[in-house]
mmCIF file of C-alpha atoms in Angstrom:
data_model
loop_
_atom_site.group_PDB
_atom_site.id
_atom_site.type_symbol
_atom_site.label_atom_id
_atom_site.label_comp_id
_atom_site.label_asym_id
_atom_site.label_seq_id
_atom_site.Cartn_x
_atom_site.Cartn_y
_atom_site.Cartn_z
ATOM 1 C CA UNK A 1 38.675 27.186 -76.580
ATOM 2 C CA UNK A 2 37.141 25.538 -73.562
ATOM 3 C CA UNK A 3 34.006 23.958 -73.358
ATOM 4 C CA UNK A 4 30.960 25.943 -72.316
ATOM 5 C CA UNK A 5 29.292 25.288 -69.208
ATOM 6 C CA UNK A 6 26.408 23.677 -69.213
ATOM 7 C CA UNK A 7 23.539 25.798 -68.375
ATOM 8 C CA UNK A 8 21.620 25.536 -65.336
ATOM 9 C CA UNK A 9 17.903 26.872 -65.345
ATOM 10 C CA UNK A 10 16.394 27.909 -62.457
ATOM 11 C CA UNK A 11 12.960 25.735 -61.282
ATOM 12 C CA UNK A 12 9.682 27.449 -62.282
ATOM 13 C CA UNK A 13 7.179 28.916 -60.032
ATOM 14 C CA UNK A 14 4.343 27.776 -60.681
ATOM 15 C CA UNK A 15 2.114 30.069 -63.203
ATOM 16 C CA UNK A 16 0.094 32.441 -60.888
ATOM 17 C CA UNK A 17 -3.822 31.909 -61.685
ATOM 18 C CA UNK A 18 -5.352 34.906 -63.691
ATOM 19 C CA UNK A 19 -7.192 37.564 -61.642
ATOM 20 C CA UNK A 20 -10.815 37.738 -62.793
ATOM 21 C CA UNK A 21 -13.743 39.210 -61.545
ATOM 22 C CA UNK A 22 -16.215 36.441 -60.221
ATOM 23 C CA UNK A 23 -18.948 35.464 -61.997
ATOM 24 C CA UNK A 24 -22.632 36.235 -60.798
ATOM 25 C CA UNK A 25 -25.167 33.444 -62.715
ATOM 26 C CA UNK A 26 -27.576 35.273 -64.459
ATOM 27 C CA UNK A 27 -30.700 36.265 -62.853
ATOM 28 C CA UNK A 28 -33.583 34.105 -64.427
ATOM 29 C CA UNK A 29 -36.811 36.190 -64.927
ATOM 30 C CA UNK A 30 -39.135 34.723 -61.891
ATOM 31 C CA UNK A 31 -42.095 32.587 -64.454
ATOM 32 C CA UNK A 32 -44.255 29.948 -63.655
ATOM 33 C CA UNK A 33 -43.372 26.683 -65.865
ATOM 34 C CA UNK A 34 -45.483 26.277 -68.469
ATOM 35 C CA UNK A 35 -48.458 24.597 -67.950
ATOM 36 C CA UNK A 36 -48.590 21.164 -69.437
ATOM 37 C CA UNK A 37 -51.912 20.679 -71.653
ATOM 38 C CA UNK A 38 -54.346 18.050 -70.169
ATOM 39 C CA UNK A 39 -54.389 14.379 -71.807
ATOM 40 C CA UNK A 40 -57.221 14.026 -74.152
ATOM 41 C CA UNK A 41 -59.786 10.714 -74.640
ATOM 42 C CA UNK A 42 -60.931 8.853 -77.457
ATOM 43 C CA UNK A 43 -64.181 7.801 -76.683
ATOM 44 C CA UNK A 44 -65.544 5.148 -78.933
ATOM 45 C CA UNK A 45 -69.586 5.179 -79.063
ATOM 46 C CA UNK A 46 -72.312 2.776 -79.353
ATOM 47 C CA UNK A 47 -73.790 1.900 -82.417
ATOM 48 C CA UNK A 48 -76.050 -1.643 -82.841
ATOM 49 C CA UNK A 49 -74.466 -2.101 -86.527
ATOM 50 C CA UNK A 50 -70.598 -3.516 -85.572
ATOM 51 C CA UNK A 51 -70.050 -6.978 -84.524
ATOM 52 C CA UNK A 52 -68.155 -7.510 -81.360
ATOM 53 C CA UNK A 53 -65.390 -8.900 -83.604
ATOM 54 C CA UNK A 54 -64.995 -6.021 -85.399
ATOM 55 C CA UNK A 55 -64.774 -3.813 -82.422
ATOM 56 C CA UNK A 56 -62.383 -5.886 -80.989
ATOM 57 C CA UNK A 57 -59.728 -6.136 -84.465
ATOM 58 C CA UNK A 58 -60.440 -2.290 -84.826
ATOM 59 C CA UNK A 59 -58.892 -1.786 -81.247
ATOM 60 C CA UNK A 60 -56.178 -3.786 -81.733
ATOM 61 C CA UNK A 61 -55.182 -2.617 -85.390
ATOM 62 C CA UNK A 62 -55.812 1.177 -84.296
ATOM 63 C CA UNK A 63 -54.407 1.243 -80.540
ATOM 64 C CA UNK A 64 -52.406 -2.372 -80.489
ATOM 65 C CA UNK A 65 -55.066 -3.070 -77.863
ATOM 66 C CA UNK A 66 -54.731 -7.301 -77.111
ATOM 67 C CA UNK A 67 -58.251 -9.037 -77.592
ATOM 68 C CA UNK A 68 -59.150 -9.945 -74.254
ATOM 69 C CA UNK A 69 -59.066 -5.685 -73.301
ATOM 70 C CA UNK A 70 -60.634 -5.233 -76.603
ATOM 71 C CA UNK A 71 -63.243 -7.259 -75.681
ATOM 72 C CA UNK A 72 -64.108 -5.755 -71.763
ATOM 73 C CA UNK A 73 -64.072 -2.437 -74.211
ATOM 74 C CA UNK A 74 -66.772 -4.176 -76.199
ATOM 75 C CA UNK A 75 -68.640 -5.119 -73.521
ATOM 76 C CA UNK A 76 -68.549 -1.790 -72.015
ATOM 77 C CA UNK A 77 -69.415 0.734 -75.119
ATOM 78 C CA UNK A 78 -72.405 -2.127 -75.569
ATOM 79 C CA UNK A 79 -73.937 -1.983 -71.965
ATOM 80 C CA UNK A 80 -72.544 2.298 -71.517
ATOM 81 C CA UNK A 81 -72.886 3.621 -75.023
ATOM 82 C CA UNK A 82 -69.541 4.834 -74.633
ATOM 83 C CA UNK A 83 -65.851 3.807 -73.614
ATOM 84 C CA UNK A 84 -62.557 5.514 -73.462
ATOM 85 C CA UNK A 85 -60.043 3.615 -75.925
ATOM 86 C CA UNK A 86 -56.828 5.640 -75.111
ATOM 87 C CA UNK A 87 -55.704 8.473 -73.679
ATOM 88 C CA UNK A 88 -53.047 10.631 -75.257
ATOM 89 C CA UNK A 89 -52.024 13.828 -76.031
ATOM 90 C CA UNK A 90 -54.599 15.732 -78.379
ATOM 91 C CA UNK A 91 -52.636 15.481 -81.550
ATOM 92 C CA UNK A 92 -52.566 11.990 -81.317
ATOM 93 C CA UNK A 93 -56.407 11.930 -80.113
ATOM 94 C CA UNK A 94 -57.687 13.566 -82.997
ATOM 95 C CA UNK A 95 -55.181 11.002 -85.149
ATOM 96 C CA UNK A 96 -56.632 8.260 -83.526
ATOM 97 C CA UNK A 97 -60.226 9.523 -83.802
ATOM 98 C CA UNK A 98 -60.121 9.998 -87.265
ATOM 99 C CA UNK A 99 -58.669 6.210 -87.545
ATOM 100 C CA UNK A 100 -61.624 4.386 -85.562
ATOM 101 C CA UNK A 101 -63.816 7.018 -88.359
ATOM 102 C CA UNK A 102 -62.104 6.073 -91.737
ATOM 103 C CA UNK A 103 -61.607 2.186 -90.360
ATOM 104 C CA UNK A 104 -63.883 1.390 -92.715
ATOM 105 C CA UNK A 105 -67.493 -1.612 -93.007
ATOM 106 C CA UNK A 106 -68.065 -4.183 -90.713
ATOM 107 C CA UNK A 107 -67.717 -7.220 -93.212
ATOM 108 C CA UNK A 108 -69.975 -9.474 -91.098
ATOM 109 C CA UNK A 109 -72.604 -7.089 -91.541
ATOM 110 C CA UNK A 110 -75.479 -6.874 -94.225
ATOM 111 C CA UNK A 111 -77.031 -4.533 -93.046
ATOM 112 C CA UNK A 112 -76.338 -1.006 -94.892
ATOM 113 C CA UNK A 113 -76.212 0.848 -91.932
ATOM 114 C CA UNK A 114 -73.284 -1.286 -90.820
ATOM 115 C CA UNK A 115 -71.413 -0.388 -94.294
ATOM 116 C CA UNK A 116 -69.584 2.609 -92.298
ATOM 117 C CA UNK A 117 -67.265 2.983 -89.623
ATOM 118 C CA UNK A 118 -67.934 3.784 -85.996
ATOM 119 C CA UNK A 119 -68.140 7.288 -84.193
ATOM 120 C CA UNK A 120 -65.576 8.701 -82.019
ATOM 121 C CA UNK A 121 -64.629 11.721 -80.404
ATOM 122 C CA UNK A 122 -62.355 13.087 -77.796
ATOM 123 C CA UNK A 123 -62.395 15.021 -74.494
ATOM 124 C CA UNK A 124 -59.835 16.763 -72.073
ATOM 125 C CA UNK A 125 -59.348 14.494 -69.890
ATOM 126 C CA UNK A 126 -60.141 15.828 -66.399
ATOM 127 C CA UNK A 127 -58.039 13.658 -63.968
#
């Protein structure tokens, strides 16, 4: 019996791509973006029963805020009644509000009136 002959395969065309219909992106419904809520302050206020050192340990165990701003934020809620401490968004205003209100006495004070912790509270902020 003779040897077969070896077989000889013809070369392949290359695969034709697959007929599809073309794709249309999806129409997005015309909105506006949301609107972003404002930033919010914390306004610490004025009182004449905290020592400038407390003010200034408060700020920087509450906001991380470095002594030397702490005390230009001393300096202004003593001569404006008032100072913005931080602004942030209004879940983490009202945190921080409720912070600088449960911080607790002023140690260097006597004084009963100075055995509570300052008053905050927070705005939009209208930047």
């Amino acid at each position: 019996m003779p040897a077969p002959a070896p077989v000889r395969c013809a070369p392949a065309a290359p695969p034709k791509p697959p007929t599809v219909a073309p794709q249309k992106p999806r129409a997005q419904p015309q909105t506006a973006p949301p609107a972003l809520e404002p930033p919010w302050h914390v306004i610490l206020l004025d009182d004449s029963h905290h020592t400038f050192e407390y003010v200034i340990h408060m700020l920087q165990d509450i906001f991380g805020h470095p002594p030397k701003l702490g005390l230009r934020m001393a300096d202004e809620v003593n001569d404006k009644g008032r100072v913005i401490v931080a602004t942030v968004h209004k879940e983490l205003a009202e945190l921080r509000k409720q912070q600088i209100e449960e911080y607790g006495p002023d140690p260097r004070v006597k004084d009963p009136a100075g055995q509570r912790s300052m008053c905050a509270l927070i705005e939009p902020s209208l930047d």
